[in-house]
Coordinates of C-alpha atoms and ligand atoms in Angstrom, one line a residue:
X22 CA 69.5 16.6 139.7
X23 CA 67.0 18.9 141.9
X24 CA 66.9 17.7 145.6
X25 CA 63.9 19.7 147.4
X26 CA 63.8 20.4 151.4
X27 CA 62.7 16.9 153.4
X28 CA 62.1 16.8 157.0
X29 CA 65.7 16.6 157.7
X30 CA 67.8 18.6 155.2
X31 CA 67.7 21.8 153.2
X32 CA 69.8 20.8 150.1
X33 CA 72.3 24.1 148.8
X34 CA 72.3 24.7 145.2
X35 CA 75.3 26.8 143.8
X36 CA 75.8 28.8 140.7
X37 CA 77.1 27.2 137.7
X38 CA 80.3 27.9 135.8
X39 CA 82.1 26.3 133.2
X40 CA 79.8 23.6 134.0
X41 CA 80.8 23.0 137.6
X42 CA 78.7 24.2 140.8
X43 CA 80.7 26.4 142.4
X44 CA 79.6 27.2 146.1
X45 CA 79.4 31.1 145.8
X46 CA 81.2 33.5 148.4
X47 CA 78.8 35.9 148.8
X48 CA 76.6 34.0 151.9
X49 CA 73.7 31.5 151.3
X50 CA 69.9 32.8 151.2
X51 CA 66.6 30.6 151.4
X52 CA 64.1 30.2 148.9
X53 CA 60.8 30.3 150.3
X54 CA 57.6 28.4 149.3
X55 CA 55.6 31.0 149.4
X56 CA 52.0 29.1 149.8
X57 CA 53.5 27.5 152.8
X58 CA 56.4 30.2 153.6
X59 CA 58.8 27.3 154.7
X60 CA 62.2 27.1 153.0
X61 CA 62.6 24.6 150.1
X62 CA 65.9 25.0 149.7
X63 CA 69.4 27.0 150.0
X64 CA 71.3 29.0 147.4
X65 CA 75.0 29.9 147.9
X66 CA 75.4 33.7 146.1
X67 CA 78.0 34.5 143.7
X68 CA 80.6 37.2 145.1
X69 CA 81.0 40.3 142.9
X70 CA 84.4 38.8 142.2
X71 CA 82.8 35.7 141.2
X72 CA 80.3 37.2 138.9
X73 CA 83.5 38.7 137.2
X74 CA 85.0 35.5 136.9
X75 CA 81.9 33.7 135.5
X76 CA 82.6 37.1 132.1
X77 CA 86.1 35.3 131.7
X78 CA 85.0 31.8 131.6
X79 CA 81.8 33.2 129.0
X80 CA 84.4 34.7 127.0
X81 CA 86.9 31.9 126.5
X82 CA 83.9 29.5 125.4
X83 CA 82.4 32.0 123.1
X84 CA 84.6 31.8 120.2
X85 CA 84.3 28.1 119.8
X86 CA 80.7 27.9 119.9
X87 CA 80.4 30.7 117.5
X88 CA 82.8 28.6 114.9
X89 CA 80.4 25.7 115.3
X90 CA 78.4 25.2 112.0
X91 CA 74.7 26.1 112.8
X92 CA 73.4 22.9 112.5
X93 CA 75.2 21.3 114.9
X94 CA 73.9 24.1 117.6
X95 CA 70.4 23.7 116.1
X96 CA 70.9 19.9 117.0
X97 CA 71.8 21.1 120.7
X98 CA 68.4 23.5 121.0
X99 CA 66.8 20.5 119.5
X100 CA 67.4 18.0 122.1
X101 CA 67.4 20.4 124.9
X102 CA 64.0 20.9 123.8
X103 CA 63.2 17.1 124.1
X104 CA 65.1 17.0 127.3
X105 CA 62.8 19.9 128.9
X106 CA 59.6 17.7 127.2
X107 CA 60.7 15.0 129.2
X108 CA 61.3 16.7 132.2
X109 CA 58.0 18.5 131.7
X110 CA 56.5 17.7 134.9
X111 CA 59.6 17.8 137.5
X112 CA 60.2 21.3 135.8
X113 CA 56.6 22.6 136.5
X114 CA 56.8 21.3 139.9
X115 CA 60.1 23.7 140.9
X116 CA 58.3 26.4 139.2
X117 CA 55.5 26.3 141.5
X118 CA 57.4 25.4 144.1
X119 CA 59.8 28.6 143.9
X120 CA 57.4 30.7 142.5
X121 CA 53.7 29.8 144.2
X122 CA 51.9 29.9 140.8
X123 CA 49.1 26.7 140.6
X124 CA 50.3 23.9 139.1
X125 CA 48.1 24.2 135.8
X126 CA 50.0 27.7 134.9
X127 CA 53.5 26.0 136.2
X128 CA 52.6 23.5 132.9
X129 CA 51.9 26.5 130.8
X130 CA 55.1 28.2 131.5
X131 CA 57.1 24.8 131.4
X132 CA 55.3 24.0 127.7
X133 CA 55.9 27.4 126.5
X134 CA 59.7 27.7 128.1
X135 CA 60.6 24.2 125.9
X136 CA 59.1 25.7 122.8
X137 CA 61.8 28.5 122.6
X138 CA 64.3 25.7 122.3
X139 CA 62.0 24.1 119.5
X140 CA 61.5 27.4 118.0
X141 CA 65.7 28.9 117.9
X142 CA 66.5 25.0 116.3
X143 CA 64.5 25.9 114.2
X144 CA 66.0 29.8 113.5
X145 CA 69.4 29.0 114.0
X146 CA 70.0 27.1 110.5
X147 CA 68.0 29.9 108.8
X148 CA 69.9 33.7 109.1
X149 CA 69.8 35.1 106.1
X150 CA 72.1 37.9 104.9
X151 CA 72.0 39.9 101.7
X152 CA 74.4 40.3 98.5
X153 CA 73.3 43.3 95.7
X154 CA 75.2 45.2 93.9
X155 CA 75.3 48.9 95.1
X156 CA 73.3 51.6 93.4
X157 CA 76.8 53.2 92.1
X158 CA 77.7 49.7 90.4
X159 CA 81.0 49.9 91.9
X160 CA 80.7 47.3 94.7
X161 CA 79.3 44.3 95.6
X162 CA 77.3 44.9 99.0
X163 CA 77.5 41.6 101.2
X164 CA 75.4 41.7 104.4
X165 CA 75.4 38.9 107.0
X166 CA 75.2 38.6 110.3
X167 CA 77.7 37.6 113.1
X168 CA 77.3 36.3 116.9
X169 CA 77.6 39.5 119.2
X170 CA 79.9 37.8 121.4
X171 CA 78.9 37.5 125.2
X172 CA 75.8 38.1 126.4
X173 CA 74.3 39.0 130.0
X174 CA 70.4 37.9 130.4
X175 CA 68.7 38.7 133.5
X176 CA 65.2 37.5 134.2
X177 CA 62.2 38.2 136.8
X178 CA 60.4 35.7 139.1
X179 CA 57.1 35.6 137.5
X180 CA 58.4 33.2 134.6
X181 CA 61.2 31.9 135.9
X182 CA 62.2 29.1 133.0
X183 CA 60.1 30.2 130.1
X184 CA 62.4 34.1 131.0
X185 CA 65.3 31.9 130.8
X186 CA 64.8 30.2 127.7
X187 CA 62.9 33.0 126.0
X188 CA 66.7 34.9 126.1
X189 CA 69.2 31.5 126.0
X190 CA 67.4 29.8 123.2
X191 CA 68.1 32.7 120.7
X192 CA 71.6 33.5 121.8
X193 CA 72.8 29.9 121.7
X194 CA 70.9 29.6 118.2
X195 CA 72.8 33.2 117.4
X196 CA 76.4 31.7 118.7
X197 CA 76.5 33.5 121.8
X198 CA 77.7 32.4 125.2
X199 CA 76.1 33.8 127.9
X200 CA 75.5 34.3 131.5
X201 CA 72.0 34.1 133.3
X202 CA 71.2 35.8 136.3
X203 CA 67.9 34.6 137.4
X204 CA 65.7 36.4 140.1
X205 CA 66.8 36.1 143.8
X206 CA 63.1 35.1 144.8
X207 CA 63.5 31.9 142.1
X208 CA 67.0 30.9 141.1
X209 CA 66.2 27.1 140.9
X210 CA 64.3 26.7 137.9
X211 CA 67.0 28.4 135.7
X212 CA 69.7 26.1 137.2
X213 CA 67.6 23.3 136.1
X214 CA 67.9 24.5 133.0
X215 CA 71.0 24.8 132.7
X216 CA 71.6 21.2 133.7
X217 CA 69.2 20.0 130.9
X218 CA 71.3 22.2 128.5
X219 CA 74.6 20.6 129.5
X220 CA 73.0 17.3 129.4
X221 CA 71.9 18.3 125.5
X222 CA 75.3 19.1 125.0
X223 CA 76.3 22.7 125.6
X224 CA 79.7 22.7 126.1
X225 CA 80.7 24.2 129.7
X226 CA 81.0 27.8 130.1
X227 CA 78.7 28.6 127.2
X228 CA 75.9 28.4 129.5
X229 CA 76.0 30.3 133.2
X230 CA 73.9 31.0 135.7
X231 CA 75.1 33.4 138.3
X232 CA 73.2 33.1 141.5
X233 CA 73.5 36.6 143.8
X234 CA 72.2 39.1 145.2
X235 CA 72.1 42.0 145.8
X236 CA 71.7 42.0 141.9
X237 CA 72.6 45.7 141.5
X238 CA 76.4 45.7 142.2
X239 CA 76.6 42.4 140.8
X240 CA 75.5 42.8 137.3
X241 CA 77.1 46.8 137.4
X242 CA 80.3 44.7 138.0
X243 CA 79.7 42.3 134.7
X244 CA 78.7 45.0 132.7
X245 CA 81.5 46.9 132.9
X246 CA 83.7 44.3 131.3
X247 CA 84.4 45.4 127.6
X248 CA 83.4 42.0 126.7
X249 CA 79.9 41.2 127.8
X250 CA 78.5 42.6 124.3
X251 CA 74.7 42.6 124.7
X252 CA 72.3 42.7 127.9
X253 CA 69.2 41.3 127.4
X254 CA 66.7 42.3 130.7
X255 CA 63.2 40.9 131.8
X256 CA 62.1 42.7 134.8
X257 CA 60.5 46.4 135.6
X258 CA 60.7 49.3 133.8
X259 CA 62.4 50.6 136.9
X260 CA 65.5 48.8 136.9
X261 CA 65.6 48.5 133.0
X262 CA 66.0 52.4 133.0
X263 CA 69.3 51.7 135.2
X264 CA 70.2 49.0 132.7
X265 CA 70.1 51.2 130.1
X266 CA 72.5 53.5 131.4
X267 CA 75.0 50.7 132.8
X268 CA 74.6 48.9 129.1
X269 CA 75.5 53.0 127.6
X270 CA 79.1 53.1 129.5
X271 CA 80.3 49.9 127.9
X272 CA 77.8 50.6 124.5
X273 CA 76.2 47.3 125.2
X274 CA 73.8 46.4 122.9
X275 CA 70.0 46.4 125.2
X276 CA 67.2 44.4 124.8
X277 CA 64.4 45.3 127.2
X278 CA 61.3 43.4 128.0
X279 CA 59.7 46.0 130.9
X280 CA 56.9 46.6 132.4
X281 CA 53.5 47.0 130.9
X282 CA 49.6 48.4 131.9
X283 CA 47.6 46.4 129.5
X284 CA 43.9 48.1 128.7
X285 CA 41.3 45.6 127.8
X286 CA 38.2 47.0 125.7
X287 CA 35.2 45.5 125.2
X288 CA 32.9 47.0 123.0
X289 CA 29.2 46.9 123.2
X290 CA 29.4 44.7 119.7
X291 CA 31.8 42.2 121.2
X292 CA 31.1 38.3 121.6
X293 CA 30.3 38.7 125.4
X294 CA 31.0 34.7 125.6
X295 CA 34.7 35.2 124.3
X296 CA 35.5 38.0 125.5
X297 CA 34.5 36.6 129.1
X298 CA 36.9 34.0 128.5
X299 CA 40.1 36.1 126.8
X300 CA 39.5 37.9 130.0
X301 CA 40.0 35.1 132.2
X302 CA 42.7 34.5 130.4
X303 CA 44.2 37.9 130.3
X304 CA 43.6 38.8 133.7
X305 CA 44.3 35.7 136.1
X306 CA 47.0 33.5 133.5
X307 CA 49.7 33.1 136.2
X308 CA 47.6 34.9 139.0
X309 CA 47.6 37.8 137.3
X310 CA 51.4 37.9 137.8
X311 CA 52.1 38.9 134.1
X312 CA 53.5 41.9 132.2
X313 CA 50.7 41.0 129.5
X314 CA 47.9 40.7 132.1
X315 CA 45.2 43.3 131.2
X316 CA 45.8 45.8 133.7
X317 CA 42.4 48.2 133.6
X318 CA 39.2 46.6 132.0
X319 CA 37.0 49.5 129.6
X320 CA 33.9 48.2 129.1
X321 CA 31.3 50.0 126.6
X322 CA 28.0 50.9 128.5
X323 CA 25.9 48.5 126.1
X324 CA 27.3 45.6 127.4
X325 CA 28.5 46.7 130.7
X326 CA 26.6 45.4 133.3
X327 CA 25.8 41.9 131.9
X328 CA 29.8 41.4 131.6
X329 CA 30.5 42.1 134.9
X330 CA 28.0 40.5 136.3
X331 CA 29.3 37.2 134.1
X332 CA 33.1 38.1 135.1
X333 CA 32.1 38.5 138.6
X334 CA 30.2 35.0 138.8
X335 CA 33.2 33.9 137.6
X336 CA 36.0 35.1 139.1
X337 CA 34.3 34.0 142.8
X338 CA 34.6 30.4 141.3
X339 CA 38.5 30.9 140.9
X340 CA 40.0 28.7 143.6
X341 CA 42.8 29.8 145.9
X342 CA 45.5 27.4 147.0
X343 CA 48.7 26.3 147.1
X344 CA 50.0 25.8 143.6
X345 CA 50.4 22.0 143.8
X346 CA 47.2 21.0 145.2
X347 CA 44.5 19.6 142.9
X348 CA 42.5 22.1 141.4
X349 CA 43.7 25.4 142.4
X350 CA 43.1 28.2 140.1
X351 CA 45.5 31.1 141.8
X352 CA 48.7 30.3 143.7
X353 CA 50.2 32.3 146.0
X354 CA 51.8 35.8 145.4
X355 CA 56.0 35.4 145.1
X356 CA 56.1 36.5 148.7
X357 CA 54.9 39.1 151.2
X358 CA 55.9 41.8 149.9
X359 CA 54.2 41.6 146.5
X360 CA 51.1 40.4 148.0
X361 CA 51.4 43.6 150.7
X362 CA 51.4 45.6 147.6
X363 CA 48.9 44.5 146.3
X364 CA 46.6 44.6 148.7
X365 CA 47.4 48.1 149.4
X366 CA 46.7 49.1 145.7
X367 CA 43.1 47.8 146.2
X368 CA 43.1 50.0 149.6
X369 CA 43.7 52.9 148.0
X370 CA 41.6 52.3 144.5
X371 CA 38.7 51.8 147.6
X372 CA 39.7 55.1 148.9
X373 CA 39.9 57.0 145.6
X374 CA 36.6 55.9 144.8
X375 CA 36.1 52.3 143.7
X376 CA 33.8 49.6 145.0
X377 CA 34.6 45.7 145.0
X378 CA 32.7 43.4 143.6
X379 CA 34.4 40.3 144.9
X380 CA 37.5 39.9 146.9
X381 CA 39.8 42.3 148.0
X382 CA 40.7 40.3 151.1
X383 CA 44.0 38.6 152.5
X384 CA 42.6 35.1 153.2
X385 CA 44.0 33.7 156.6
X386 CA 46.2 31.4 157.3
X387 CA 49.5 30.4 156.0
X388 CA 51.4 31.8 152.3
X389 CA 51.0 34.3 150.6
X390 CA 47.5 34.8 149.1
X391 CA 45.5 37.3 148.0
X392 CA 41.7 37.0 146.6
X393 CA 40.7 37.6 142.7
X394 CA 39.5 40.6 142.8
X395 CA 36.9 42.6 140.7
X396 CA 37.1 46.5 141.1
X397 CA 34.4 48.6 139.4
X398 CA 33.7 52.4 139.8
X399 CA 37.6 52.9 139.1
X400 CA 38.9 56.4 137.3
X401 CA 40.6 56.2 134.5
X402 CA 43.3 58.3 136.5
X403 CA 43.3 56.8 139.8
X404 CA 46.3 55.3 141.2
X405 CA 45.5 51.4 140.2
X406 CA 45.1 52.7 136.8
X407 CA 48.1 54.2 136.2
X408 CA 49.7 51.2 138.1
X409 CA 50.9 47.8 137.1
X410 CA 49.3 45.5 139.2
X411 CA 51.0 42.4 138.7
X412 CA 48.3 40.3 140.7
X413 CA 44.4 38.9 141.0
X414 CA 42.3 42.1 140.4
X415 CA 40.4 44.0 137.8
X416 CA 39.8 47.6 138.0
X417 CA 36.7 48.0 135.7
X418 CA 36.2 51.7 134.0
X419 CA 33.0 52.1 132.0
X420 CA 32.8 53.9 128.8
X421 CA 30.6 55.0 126.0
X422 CA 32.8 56.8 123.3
X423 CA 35.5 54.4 121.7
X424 CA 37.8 57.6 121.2
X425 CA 37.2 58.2 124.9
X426 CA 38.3 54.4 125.8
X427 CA 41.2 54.9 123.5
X428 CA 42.7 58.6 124.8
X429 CA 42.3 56.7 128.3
X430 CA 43.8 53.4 127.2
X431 CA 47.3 55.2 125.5
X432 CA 47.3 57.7 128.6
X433 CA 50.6 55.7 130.2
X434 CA 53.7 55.1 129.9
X435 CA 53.3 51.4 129.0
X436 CA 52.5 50.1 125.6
X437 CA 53.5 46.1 125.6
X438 CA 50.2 44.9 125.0
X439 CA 46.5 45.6 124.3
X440 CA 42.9 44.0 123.9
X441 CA 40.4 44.3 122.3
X442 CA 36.7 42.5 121.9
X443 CA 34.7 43.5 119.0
X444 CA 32.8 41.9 116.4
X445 CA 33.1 44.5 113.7
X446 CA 36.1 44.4 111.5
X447 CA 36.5 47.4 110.4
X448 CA 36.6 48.8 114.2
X449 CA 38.5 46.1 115.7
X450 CA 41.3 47.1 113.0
X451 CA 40.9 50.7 113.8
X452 CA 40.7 50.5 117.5
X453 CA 44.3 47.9 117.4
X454 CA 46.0 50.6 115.2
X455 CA 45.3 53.0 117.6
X456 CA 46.4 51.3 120.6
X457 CA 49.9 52.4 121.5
X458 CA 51.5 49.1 122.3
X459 CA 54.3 46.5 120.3
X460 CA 51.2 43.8 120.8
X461 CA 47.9 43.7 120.3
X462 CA 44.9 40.6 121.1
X463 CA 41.7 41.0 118.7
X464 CA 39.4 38.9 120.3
X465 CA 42.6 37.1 121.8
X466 CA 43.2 37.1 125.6
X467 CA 46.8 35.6 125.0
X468 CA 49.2 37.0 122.5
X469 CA 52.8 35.5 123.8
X470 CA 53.8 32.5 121.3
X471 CA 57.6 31.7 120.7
X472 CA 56.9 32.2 116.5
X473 CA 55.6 35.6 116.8
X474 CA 57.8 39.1 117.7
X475 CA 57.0 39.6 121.8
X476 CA 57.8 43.1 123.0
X477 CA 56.5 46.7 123.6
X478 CA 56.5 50.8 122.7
X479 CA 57.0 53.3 124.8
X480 CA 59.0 52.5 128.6
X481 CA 57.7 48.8 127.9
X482 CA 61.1 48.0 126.3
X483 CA 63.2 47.5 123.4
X484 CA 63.2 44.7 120.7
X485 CA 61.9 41.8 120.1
X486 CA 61.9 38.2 121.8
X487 CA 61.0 35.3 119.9
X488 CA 60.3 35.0 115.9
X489 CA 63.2 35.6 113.8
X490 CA 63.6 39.1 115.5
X491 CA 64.9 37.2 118.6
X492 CA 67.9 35.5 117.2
X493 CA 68.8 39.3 115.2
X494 CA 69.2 40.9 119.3
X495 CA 72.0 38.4 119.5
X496 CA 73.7 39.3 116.3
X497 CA 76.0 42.5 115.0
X498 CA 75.5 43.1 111.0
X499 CA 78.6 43.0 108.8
X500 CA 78.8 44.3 105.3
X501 CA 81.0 43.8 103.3
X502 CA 82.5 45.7 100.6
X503 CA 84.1 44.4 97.4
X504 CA 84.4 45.6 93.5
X505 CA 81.5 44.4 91.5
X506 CA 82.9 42.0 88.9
Ligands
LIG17 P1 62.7 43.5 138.8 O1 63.0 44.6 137.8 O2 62.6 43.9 140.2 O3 63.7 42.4 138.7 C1 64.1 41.7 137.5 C2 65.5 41.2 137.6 O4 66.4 42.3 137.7 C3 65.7 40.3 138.8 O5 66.6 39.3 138.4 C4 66.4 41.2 139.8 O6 67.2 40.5 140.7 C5 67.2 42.1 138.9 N1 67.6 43.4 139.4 C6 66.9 44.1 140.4 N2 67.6 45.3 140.6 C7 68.6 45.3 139.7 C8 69.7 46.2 139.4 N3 69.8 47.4 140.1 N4 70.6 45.9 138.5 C9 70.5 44.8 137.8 N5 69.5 43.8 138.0 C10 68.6 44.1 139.0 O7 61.3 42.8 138.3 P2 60.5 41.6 139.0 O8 59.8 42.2 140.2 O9 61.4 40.4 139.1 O10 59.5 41.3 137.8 C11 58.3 42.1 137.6 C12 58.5 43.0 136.5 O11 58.9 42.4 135.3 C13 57.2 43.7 136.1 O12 57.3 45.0 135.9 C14 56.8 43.0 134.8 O13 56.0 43.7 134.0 C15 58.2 42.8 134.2 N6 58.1 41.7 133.2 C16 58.2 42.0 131.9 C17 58.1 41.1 130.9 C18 58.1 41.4 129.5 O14 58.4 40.6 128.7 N7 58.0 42.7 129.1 C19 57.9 39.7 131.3 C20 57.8 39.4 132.6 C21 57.9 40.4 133.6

């Protein structure tokens, strides 16, 4: 299993293909801990020829895990999900290893990441077709649904097991084989991953993980092959819009999980106490690090002052550290760039206007850190509002009118997810059917939960992860037509 850097060595993991590690031929890259900037440990990277190769050996495996009765793959899902219970710990550990995150999100993301297996057991015994008559009364009309065949998943840094599972629990559950290309920053947590899949009983080459980078020629190359039937993405909207058009020349079927510019409202009737803490929770969950965290902060003039004031007090408690030392609140960014970009956003929001409450400073020292931050004075259209953060700070914009707030909140591109804090029924229903967004929180900083449909509107993507929408991305429907007797 997972040897980590000592004193003395720098162990090389490899990508994994038909169940065997095979060194890649592509050149070997580091993988940084970014709280202490040192290498952990050494991945070999897939050439493009490899990546090729790594379609071929998906495709042969596909058709026999497909014939396998449901159950028996639902048996798989189930122990890999005890497997990854088990492993609980160790797992969390890599993540915030690879990643930076603190050790008490690392838990969250390894909890949640074994729940998708618990969750697509569950699913995969329990796809439902259809069988009516048609209108005419000429023909029975039998609907059912069939694996899609081979399926390319590619996943970002910022979860990088709970990305993985979130795509290989419903394939496998659909019948799919399928090939994982996990971020260059943090390969390691998928290939453990797909070690606790094999040892749950995957057979080999239904599970791949194709370590390489650069990633665009790579998966270009995979996606060309008339046999890679479905590309399911995690990552920015950026590269999802080049997806899109790679997945169009071989009429791939897409699922897209992009990027998102969350508004969180608070009204002047909200329960200041809870909505303080969905905040928390919305905002600085994974160090902010999140395509769900709330991205620009509308808070109703009522209630204003007192909640920043509260937020404020808090958010200077939040303590910054390396992700495995006791009691750190925020980890370190995924590496210097991000945490560069970041700190220029707050730059500029400073220069187009806005005022810091707390933070806003690159701490010294070693890793990659950057202060929570609280913003307020920020425009509605200045450029941290219109931008997704994807780290520690809060732009706060203050409002009176709720129809105000809302023009303001559906003025972007993004619509993954929204907030809202009220009291009132009737206007917390009305303000989350206004929001333009696939998910909504009523007094709910968190909305992600392996049961329930997880996706945005708008450039924020296309279909659903998790519930029983999740296993349907994997699937083609078949009807069938026959004389009604
Ligand atoms: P990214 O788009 O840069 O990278 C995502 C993945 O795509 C990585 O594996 C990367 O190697 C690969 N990639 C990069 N260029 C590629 C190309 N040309 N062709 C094919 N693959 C390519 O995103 P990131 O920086 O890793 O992650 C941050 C983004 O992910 C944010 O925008 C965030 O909102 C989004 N995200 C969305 C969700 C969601 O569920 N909607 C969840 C997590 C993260």
């Amino acid at each position: 299993m997972f040897q980590m850097a000592t004193a003395t060595s720098t162990p090389t993991h490899h990508s994994i293909i038909g169940g065997a590690h095979v060194e890649g031929e592509g050149g070997t890259r580091a993988v940084i801990d970014p709280s202490r900037e040192v290498p952990i440990a050494e991945v070999s990277l897939a050439s493009i020829d490899q990546c090729r190769a790594s379609v071929d050996t998906a495709a042969r495996a596909q058709s026999d895990w497909a014939a396998l009765p449901s159950r028996a793959r639902s048996e798989i899902l189930s122990r890999a999900y005890n497997l990854m219970v088990r492993d609980q710990e160790k797992l969390a550990e890599l993540i915030s290893m690879e990643n930076g995150k603190a050790l008490s999100d690392a838990r969250g993301e390894a909890a949640y990441a074994a729940e998708f297996f618990r969750w697509f057991a569950e699913e995969a015994v329990r796809v439902r077709g259809d069988l009516r008559p048609s209108p005419s009364g000429h023909n029975w009309i039998a609907v059912s649904h069939e694996p899609i065949g081979v399926a390319l998943l590619i996943t970002p840094w910022n979860f990088p097991a709970a990305m993985a599972t979130r795509k290989i629990a419903p394939a496998l559950a659909a019948g799919c084989s399928v090939i994982l290309k996990p971020a260059t920053e943090t390969p390691l947590a998928a290939l453990f991953v797909a070690e606790l899949l094999a040892e749950a009983g995957v057979p080999d080459g239904v599970v791949n993980v194709i370590v390489t980078s650069p990633a665009g020629p790579a998966v270009a190359a995979m996606l060309a092959d008339r046999r890679v039937r479905a590309v399911s993405f995690t990552g920015s909207t950026e590269v999802g819009m080049v997806l899109l058009r790679e997945a169009a020349g071989n009429v791939a079927k897409p699922s897209m999980e992009l990027g998102g510019n969350a508004p969180f409202i608070v009204l002047d009737d909200a329960d200041l106490d809870e909505a303080v803490e969905g905040f928390m929770l919305a905002k600085f969950r994974n160090g902010g690090s999140a395509c769900t965290a709330a991205n620009r902060i509308f808070v109703q003039s009522g209630v204003a002052d007192e909640f920043v004031e509260r937020i404020t007090r808090r958010v200077e408690q939040l303590k910054v550290g390396p992700g495995l030392k006791d009691g750190t609140d925020i980890g370190a960014m995924v590496s210097r760039t991000e945490r560069d970009r970041v700190a220029e956003l707050v730059d500029q929001a400073v220069a187009e206007g806005a005022t810091i409450r707390t933070g806003g400073t690159i701490p010294d020292g070693e890793g990659f850190f950057y202060t929570p931050t609280v913003l307020e004075n920020v425009r509605p259209d200045s450029t941290i509002a219109q931008t997704e953060i994807f780290g520690p700070v809060a732009p706060i914009i203050r409002f009176d009118n709720v129809d105000e707030a809302l023009a303001w909140a559906n003025n972007t591109d993004a619509g993954l997810v929204a907030y809202v804090y009220t009291q009132g029924l009737t206007s917390g229903l009305v303000v989350s059917r206004r929001l333009e967004a696939g998910m909504v929180g009523l007094n709910r900083g968190l909305v992600s939960d392996p049961g329930a449909p997880f996706g945005g509107s708008k450039h924020s993507g296309l279909g659903r992860e998790g519930s029983h929408d999740g296993i349907l991305e994997f699937m083609e429907t078949k009807y069938l037509a026959t004389p009604y007797v």
